[in-house]
PDB file of C-alpha atoms in Angstrom:
ATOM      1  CA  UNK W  20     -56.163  41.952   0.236  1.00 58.00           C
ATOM      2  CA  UNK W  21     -54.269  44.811  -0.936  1.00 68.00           C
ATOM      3  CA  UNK W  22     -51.366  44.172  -3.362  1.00 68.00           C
ATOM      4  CA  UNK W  23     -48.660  45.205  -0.599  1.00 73.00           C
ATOM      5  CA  UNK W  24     -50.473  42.050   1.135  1.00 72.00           C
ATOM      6  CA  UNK W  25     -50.259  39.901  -1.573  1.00 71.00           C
ATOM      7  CA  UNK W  26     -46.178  40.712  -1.905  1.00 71.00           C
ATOM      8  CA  UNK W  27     -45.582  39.917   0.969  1.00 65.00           C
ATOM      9  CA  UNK W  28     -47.371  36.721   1.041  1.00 70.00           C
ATOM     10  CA  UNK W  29     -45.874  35.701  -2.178  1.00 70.00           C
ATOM     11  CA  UNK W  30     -42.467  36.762  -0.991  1.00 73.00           C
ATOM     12  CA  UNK W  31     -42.881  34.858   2.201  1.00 74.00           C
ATOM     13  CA  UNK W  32     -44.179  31.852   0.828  1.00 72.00           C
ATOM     14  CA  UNK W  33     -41.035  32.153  -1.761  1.00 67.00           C
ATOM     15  CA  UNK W  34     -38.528  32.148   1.249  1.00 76.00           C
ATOM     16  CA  UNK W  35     -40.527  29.060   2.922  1.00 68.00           C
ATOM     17  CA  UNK W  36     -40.327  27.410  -0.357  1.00 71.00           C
ATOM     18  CA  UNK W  37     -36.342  27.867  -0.854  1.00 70.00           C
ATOM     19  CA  UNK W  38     -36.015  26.643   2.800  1.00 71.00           C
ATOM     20  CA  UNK W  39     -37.523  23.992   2.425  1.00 72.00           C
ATOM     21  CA  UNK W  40     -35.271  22.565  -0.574  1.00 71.00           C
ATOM     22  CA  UNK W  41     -31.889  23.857   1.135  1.00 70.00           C
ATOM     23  CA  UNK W  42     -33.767  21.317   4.203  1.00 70.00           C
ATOM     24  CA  UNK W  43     -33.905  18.545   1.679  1.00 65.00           C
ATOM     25  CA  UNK W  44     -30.679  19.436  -0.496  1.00 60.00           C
ATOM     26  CA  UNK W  45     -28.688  19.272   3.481  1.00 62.00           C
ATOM     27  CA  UNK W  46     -30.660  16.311   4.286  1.00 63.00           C
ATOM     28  CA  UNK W  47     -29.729  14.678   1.257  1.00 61.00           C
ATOM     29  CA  UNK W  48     -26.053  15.257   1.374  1.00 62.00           C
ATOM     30  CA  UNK W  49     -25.866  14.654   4.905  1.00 62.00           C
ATOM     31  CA  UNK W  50     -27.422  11.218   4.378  1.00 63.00           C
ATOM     32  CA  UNK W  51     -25.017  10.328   1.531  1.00 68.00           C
ATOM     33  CA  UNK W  52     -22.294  11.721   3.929  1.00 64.00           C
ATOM     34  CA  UNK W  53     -22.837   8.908   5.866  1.00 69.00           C
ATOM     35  CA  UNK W  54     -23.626   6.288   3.909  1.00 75.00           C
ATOM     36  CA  UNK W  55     -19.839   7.396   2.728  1.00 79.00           C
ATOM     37  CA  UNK W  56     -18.502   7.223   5.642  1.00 79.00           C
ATOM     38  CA  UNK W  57     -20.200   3.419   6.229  1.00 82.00           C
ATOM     39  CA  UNK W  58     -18.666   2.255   3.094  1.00 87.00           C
ATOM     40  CA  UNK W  59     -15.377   3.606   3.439  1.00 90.00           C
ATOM     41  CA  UNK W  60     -15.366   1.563   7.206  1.00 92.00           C
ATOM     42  CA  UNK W  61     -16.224  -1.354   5.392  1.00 92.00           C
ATOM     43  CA  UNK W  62     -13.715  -0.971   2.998  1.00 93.00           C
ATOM     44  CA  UNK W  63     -10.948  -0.758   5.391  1.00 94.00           C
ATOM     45  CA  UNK W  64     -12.250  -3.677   7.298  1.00 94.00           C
ATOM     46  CA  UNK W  65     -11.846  -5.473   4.322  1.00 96.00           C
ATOM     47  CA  UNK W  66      -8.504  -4.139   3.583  1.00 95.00           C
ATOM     48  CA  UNK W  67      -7.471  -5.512   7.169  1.00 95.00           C
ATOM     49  CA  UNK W  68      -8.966  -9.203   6.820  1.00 95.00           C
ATOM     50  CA  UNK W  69      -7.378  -9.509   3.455  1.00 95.00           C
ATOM     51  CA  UNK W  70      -4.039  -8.173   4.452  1.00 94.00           C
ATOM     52  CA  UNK W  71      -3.939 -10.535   6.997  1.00 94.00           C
ATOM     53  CA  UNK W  72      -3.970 -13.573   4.484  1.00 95.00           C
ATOM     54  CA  UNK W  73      -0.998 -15.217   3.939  1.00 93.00           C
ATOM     55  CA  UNK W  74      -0.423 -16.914   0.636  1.00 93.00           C
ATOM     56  CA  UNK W  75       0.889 -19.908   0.916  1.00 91.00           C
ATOM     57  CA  UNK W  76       0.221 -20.425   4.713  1.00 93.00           C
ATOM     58  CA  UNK W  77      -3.778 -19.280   5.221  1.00 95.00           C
ATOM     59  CA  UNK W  78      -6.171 -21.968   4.471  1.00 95.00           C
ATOM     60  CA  UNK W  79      -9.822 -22.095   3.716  1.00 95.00           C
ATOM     61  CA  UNK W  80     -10.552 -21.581   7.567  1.00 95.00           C
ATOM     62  CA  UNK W  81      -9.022 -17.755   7.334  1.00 95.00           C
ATOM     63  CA  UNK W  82     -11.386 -17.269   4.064  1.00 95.00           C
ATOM     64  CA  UNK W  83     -14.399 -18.323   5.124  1.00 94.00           C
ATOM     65  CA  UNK W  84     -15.318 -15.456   7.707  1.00 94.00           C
ATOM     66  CA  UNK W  85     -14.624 -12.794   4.539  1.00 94.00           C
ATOM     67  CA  UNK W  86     -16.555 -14.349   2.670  1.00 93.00           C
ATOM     68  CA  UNK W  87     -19.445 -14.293   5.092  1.00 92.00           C
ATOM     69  CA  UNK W  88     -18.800 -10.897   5.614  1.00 91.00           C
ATOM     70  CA  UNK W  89     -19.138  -8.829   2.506  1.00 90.00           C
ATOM     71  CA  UNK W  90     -21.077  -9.601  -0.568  1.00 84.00           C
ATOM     72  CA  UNK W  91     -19.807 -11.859  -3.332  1.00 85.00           C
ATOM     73  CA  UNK W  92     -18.645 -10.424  -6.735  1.00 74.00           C
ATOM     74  CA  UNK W  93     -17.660 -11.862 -10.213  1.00 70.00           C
ATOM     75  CA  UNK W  94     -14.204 -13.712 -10.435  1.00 78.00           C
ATOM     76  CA  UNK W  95     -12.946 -13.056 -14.507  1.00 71.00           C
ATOM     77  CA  UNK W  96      -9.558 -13.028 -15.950  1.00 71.00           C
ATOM     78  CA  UNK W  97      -6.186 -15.097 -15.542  1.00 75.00           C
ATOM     79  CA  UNK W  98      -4.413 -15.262 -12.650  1.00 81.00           C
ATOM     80  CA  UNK W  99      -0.531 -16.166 -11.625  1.00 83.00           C
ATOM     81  CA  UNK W 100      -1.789 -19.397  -9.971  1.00 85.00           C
ATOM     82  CA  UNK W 101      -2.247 -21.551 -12.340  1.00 84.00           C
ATOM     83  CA  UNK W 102      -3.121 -24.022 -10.058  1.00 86.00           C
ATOM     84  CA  UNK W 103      -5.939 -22.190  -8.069  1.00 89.00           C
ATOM     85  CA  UNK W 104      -9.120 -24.373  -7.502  1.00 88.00           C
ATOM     86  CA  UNK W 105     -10.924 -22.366  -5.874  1.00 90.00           C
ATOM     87  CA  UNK W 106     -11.456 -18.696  -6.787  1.00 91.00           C
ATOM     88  CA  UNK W 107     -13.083 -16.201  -4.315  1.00 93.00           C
ATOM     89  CA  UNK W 108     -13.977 -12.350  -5.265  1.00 93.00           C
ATOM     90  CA  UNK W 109     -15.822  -9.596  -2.328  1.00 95.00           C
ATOM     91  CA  UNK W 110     -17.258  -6.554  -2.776  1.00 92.00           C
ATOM     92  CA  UNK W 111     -17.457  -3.208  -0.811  1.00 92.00           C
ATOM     93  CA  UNK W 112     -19.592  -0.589  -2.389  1.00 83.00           C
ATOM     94  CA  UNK W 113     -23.242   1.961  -1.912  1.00 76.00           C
ATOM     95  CA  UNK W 114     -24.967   0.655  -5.134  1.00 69.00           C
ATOM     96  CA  UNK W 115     -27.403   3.303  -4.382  1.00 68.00           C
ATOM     97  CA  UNK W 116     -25.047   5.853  -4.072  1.00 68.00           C
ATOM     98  CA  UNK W 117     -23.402   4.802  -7.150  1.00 64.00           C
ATOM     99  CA  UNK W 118     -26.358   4.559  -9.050  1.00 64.00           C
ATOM    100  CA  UNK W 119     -27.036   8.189  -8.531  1.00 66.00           C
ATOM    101  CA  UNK W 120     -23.875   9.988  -9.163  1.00 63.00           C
ATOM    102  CA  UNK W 121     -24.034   7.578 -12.469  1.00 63.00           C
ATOM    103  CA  UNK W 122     -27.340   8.540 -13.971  1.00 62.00           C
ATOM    104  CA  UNK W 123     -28.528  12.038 -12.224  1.00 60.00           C
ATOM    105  CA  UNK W 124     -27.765  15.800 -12.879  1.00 54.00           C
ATOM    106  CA  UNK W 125     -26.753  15.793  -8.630  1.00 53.00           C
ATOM    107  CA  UNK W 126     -23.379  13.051  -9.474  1.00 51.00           C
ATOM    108  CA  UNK W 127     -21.236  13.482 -12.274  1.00 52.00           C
ATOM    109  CA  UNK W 128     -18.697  12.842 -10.125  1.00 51.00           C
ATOM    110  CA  UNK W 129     -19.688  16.574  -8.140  1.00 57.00           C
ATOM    111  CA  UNK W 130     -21.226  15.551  -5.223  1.00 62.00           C
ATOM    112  CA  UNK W 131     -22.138  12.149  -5.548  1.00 68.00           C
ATOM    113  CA  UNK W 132     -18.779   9.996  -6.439  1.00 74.00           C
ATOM    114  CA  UNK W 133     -18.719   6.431  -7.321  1.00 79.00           C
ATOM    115  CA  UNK W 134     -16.273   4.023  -5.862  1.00 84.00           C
ATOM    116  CA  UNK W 135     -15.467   0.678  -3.894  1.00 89.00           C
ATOM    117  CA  UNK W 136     -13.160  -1.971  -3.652  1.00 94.00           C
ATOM    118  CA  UNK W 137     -12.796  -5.681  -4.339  1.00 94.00           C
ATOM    119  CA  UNK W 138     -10.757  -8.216  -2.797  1.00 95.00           C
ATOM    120  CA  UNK W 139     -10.053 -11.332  -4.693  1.00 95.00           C
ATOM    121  CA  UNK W 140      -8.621 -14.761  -3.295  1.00 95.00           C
ATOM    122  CA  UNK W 141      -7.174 -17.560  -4.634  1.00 93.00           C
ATOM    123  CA  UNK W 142      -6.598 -20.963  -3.104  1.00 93.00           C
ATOM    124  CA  UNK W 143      -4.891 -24.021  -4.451  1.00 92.00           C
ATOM    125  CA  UNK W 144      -5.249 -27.649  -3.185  1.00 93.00           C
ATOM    126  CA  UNK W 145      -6.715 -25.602   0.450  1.00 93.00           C
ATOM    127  CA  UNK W 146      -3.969 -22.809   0.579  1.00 95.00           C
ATOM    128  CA  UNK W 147      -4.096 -19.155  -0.418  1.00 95.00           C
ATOM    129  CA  UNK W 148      -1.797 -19.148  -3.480  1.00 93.00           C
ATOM    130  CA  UNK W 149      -3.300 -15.364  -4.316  1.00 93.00           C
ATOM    131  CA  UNK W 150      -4.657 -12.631  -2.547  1.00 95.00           C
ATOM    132  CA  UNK W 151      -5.023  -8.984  -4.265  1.00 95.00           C
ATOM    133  CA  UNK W 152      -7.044  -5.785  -3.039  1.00 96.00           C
ATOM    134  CA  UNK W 153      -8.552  -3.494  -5.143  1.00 94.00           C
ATOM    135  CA  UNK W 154     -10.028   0.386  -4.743  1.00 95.00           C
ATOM    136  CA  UNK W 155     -11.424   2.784  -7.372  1.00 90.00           C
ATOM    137  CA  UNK W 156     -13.318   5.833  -7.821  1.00 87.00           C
ATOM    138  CA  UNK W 157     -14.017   8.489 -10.575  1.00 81.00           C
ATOM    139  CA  UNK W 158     -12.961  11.657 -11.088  1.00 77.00           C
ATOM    140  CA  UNK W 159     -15.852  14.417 -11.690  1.00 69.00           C
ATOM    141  CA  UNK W 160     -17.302  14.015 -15.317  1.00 64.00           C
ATOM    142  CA  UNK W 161     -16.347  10.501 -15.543  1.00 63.00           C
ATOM    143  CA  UNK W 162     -13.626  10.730 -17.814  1.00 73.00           C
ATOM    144  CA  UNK W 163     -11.261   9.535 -15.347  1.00 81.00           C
ATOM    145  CA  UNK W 164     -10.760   7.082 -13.053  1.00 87.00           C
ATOM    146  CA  UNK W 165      -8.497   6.153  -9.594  1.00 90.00           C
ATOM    147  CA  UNK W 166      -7.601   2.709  -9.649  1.00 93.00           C
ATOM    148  CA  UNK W 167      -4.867   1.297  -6.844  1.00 95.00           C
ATOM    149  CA  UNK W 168      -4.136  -2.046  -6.068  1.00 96.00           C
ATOM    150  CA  UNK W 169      -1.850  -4.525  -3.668  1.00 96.00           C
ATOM    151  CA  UNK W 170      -1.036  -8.301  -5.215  1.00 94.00           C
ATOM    152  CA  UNK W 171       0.589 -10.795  -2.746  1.00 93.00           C
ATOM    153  CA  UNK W 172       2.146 -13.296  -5.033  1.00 87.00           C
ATOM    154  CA  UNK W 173       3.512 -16.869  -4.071  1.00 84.00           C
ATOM    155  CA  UNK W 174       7.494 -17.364  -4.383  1.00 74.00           C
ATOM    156  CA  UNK W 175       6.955 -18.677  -7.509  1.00 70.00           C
ATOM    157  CA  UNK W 176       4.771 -16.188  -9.216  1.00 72.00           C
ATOM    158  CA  UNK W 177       7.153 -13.207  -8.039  1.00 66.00           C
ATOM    159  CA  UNK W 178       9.975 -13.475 -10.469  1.00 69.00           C
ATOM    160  CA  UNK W 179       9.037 -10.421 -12.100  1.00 67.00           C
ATOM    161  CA  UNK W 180       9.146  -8.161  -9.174  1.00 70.00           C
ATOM    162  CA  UNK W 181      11.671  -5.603  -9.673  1.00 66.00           C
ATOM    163  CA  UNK W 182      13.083  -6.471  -6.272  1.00 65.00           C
ATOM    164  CA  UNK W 183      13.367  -8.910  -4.065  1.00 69.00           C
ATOM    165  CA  UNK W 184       9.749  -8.967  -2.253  1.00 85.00           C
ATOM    166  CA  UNK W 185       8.343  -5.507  -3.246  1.00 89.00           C
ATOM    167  CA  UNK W 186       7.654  -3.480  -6.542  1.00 89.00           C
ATOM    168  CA  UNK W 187       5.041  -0.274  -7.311  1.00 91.00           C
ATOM    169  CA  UNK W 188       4.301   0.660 -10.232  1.00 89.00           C
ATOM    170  CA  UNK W 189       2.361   3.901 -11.530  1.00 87.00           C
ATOM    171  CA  UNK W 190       1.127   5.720 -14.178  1.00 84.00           C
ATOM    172  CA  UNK W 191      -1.284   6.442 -16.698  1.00 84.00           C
ATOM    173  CA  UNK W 192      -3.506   4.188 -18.804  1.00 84.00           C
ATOM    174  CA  UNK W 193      -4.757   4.654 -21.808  1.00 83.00           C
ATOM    175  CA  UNK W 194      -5.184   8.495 -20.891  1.00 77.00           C
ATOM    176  CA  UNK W 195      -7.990   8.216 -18.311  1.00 83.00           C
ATOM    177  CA  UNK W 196      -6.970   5.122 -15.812  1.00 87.00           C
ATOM    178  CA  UNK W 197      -4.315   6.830 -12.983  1.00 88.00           C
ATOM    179  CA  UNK W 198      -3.024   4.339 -11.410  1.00 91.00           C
ATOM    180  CA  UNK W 199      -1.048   2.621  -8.554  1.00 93.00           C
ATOM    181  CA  UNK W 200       0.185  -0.993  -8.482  1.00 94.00           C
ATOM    182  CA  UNK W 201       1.633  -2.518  -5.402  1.00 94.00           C
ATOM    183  CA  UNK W 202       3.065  -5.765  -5.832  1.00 93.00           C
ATOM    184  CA  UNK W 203       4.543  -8.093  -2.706  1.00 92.00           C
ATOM    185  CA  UNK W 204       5.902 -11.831  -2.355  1.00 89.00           C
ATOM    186  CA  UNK W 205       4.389 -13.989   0.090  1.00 86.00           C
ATOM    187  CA  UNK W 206       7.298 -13.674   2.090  1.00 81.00           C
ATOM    188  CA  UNK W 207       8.050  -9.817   2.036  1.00 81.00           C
ATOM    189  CA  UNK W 208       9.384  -8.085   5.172  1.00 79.00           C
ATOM    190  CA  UNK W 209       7.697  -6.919   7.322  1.00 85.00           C
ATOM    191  CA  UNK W 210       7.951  -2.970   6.578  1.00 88.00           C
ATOM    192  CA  UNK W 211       6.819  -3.794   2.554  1.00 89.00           C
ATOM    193  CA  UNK W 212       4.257  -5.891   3.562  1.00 91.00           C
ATOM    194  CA  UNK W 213       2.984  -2.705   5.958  1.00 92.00           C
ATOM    195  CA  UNK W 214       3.442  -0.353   3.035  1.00 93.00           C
ATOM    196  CA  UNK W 215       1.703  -2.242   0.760  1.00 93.00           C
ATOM    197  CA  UNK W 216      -1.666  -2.548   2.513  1.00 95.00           C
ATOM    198  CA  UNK W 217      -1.521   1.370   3.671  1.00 94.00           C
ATOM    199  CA  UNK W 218      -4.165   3.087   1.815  1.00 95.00           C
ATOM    200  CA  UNK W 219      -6.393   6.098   2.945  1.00 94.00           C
ATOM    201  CA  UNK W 220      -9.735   6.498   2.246  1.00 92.00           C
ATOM    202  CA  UNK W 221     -10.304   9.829   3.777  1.00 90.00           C
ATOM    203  CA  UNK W 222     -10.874  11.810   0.537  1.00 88.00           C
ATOM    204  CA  UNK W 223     -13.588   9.470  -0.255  1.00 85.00           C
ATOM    205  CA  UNK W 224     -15.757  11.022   2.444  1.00 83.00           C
ATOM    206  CA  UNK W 225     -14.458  14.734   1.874  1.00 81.00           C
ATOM    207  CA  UNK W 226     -16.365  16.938  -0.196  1.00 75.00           C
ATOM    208  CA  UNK W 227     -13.396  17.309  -3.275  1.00 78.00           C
ATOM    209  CA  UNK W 228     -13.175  14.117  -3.148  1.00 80.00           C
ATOM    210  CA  UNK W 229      -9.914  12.078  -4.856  1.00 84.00           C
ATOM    211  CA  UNK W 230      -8.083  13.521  -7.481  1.00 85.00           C
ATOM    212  CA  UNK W 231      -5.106  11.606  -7.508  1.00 88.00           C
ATOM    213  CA  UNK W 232      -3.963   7.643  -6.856  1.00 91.00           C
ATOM    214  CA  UNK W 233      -1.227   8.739  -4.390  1.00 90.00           C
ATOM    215  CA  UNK W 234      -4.193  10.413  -2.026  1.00 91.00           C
ATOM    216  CA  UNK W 235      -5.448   6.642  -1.469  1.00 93.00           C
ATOM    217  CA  UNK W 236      -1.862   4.884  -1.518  1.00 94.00           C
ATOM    218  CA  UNK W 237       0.715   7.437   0.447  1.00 92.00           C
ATOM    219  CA  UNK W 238       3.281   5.344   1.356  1.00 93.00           C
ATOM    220  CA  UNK W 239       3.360   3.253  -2.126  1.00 93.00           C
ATOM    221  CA  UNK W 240       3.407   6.356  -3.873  1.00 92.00           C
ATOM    222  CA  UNK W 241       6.295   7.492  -1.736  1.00 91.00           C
ATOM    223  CA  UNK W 242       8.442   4.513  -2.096  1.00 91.00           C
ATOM    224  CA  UNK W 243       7.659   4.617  -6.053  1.00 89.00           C
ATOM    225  CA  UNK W 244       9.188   8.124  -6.214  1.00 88.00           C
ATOM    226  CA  UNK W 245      12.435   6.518  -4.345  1.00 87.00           C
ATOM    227  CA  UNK W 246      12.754   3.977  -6.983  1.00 85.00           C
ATOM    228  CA  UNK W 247      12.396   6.267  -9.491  1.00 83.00           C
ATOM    229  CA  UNK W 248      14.750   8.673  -8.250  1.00 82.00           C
ATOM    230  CA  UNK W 249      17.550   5.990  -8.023  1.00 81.00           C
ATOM    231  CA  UNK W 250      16.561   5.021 -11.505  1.00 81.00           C
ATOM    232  CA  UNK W 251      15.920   8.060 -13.524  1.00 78.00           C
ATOM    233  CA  UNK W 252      12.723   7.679 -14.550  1.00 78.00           C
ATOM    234  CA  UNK W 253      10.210  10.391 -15.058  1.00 76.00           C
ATOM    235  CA  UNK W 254       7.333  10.932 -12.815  1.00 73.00           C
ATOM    236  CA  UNK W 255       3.713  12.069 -13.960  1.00 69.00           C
ATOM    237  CA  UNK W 256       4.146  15.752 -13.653  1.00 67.00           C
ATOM    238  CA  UNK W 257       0.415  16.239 -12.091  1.00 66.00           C
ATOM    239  CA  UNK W 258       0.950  14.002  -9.431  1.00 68.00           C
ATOM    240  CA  UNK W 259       4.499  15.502  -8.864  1.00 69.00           C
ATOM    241  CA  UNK W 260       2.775  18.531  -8.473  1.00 72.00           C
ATOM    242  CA  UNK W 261      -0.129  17.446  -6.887  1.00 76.00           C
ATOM    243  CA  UNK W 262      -0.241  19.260  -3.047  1.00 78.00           C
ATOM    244  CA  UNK W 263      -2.171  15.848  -1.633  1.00 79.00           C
ATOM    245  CA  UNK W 264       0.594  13.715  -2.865  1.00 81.00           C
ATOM    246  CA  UNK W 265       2.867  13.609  -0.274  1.00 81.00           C
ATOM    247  CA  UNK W 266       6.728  14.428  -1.789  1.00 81.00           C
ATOM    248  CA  UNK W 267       9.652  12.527  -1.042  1.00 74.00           C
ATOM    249  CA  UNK W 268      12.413  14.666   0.382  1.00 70.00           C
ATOM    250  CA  UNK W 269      15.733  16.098  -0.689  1.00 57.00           C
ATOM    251  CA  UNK W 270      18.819  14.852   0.255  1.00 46.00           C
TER     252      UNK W 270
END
């Protein structure tokens, strides 16, 4: 075999060698791609059951098919009612996925991003007294960290809402937690209520990703900048300038 032979050979072997991994690499992503886009339907199923609830009207009965639906997860903390009995705490998540983009050189928060959300209910004597959603994910290098939120309180745990039946707050934490808090009463109107379970997952199954609370919480983030504007209050300037936060508009 003359060398011109052998180059060739080497070279084509080279080329099937590099297509081969590109195969895989596509492969790979495309099956994480949709293993994405299963979790994120999940997690907005969930999102739907739970805003459904009604504290102070929805009994064990409404529970019970949420619970059957979506695996169980660890109830910890303190909680506005004090007289909750029964404590109830769901899980949407890809443990596998999140086990990669933890541990190997492909995640870091690049391709592979961790996230999920929890939905934890409260019942008292048979009654939802407390319902509150919860959805997370990391930014790339893990140093930071998405966290938004909606909390239906009972009549008498909402004294500290700002407002009648409705109050967001957001910020930053401890440098690295950006978050959005969405707070409701148990008998908010109608339009709060809406606002307050609108989240959007879609940058969870892009291939940025999220880089900011108000991508996942739109219409919270919205009314938060309305509040603040009426109050004076500083907003966090990356957010502000963020172009997938949507902006409130001038008068």
């Amino acid at each position: 075999m003359s060398a011109t032979t052998r180059l060739v050979t080497i070279l084509i072997r080279f080329i099937y060698g590099v297509a081969i991994l590109v195969l895989i690499c596509a492969l790979l992503i495309s099956a994480i791609w949709l293993t994405d886009v299963h979790t994120k339907r999940r997690a907005e199923s969930l999102l739907g059951d739970v805003g459904a609830l009604q504290v102070g009207i929805s009994t064990m009965r409404q529970v019970e098919p949420i619970l059957r639906g979506y695996p169980g997860a660890e109830v910890s903390g303190s909680w506005p009612c004090r007289s909750a009995d029964r404590f109830y705490s769901v899980r949407v998540a890809n443990d596998t996925v999140n086990w990669i983009g933890r541990r190997l050189p492909l995640g870091r928060g690049q391709l592979v991003r961790p996230y999920g959300a929890v939905a934890v209910v409260l019942l008292s004597r048979g009654t939802v007294c407390y319902v509150q959603y919860y959805a997370g994910t990391i930014l790339p290098g893990f140093d930071q960290e998405l966290d938004v939120s909606t909390t239906v309180l009972a009549a008498a745990d909402a004294s500290r809402l700002r407002e009648a039946d409705y109050m967001v707050d957001a910020g930053i934490l401890q440098g690295r937690y950006h978050m959005i808090k969405v707070y409701v009463a148990s008998g908010a109107s109608g339009e709060a209520r809406e606002h307050a379970f609108t989240y959007n997952f879609s940058c969870w199954t892009s291939l940025r990703g999220c880089h900011a609370p108000c991508e996942m919480m739109p219409s919270a983030w919205l009314d938060y900048q309305k509040e603040a504007r009426a109050n004076g209050w500083s907003l966090p300037a990356e957010d502000v300038n963020d172009p997938r936060c949507p902006k409130l508009q001038d008068r």
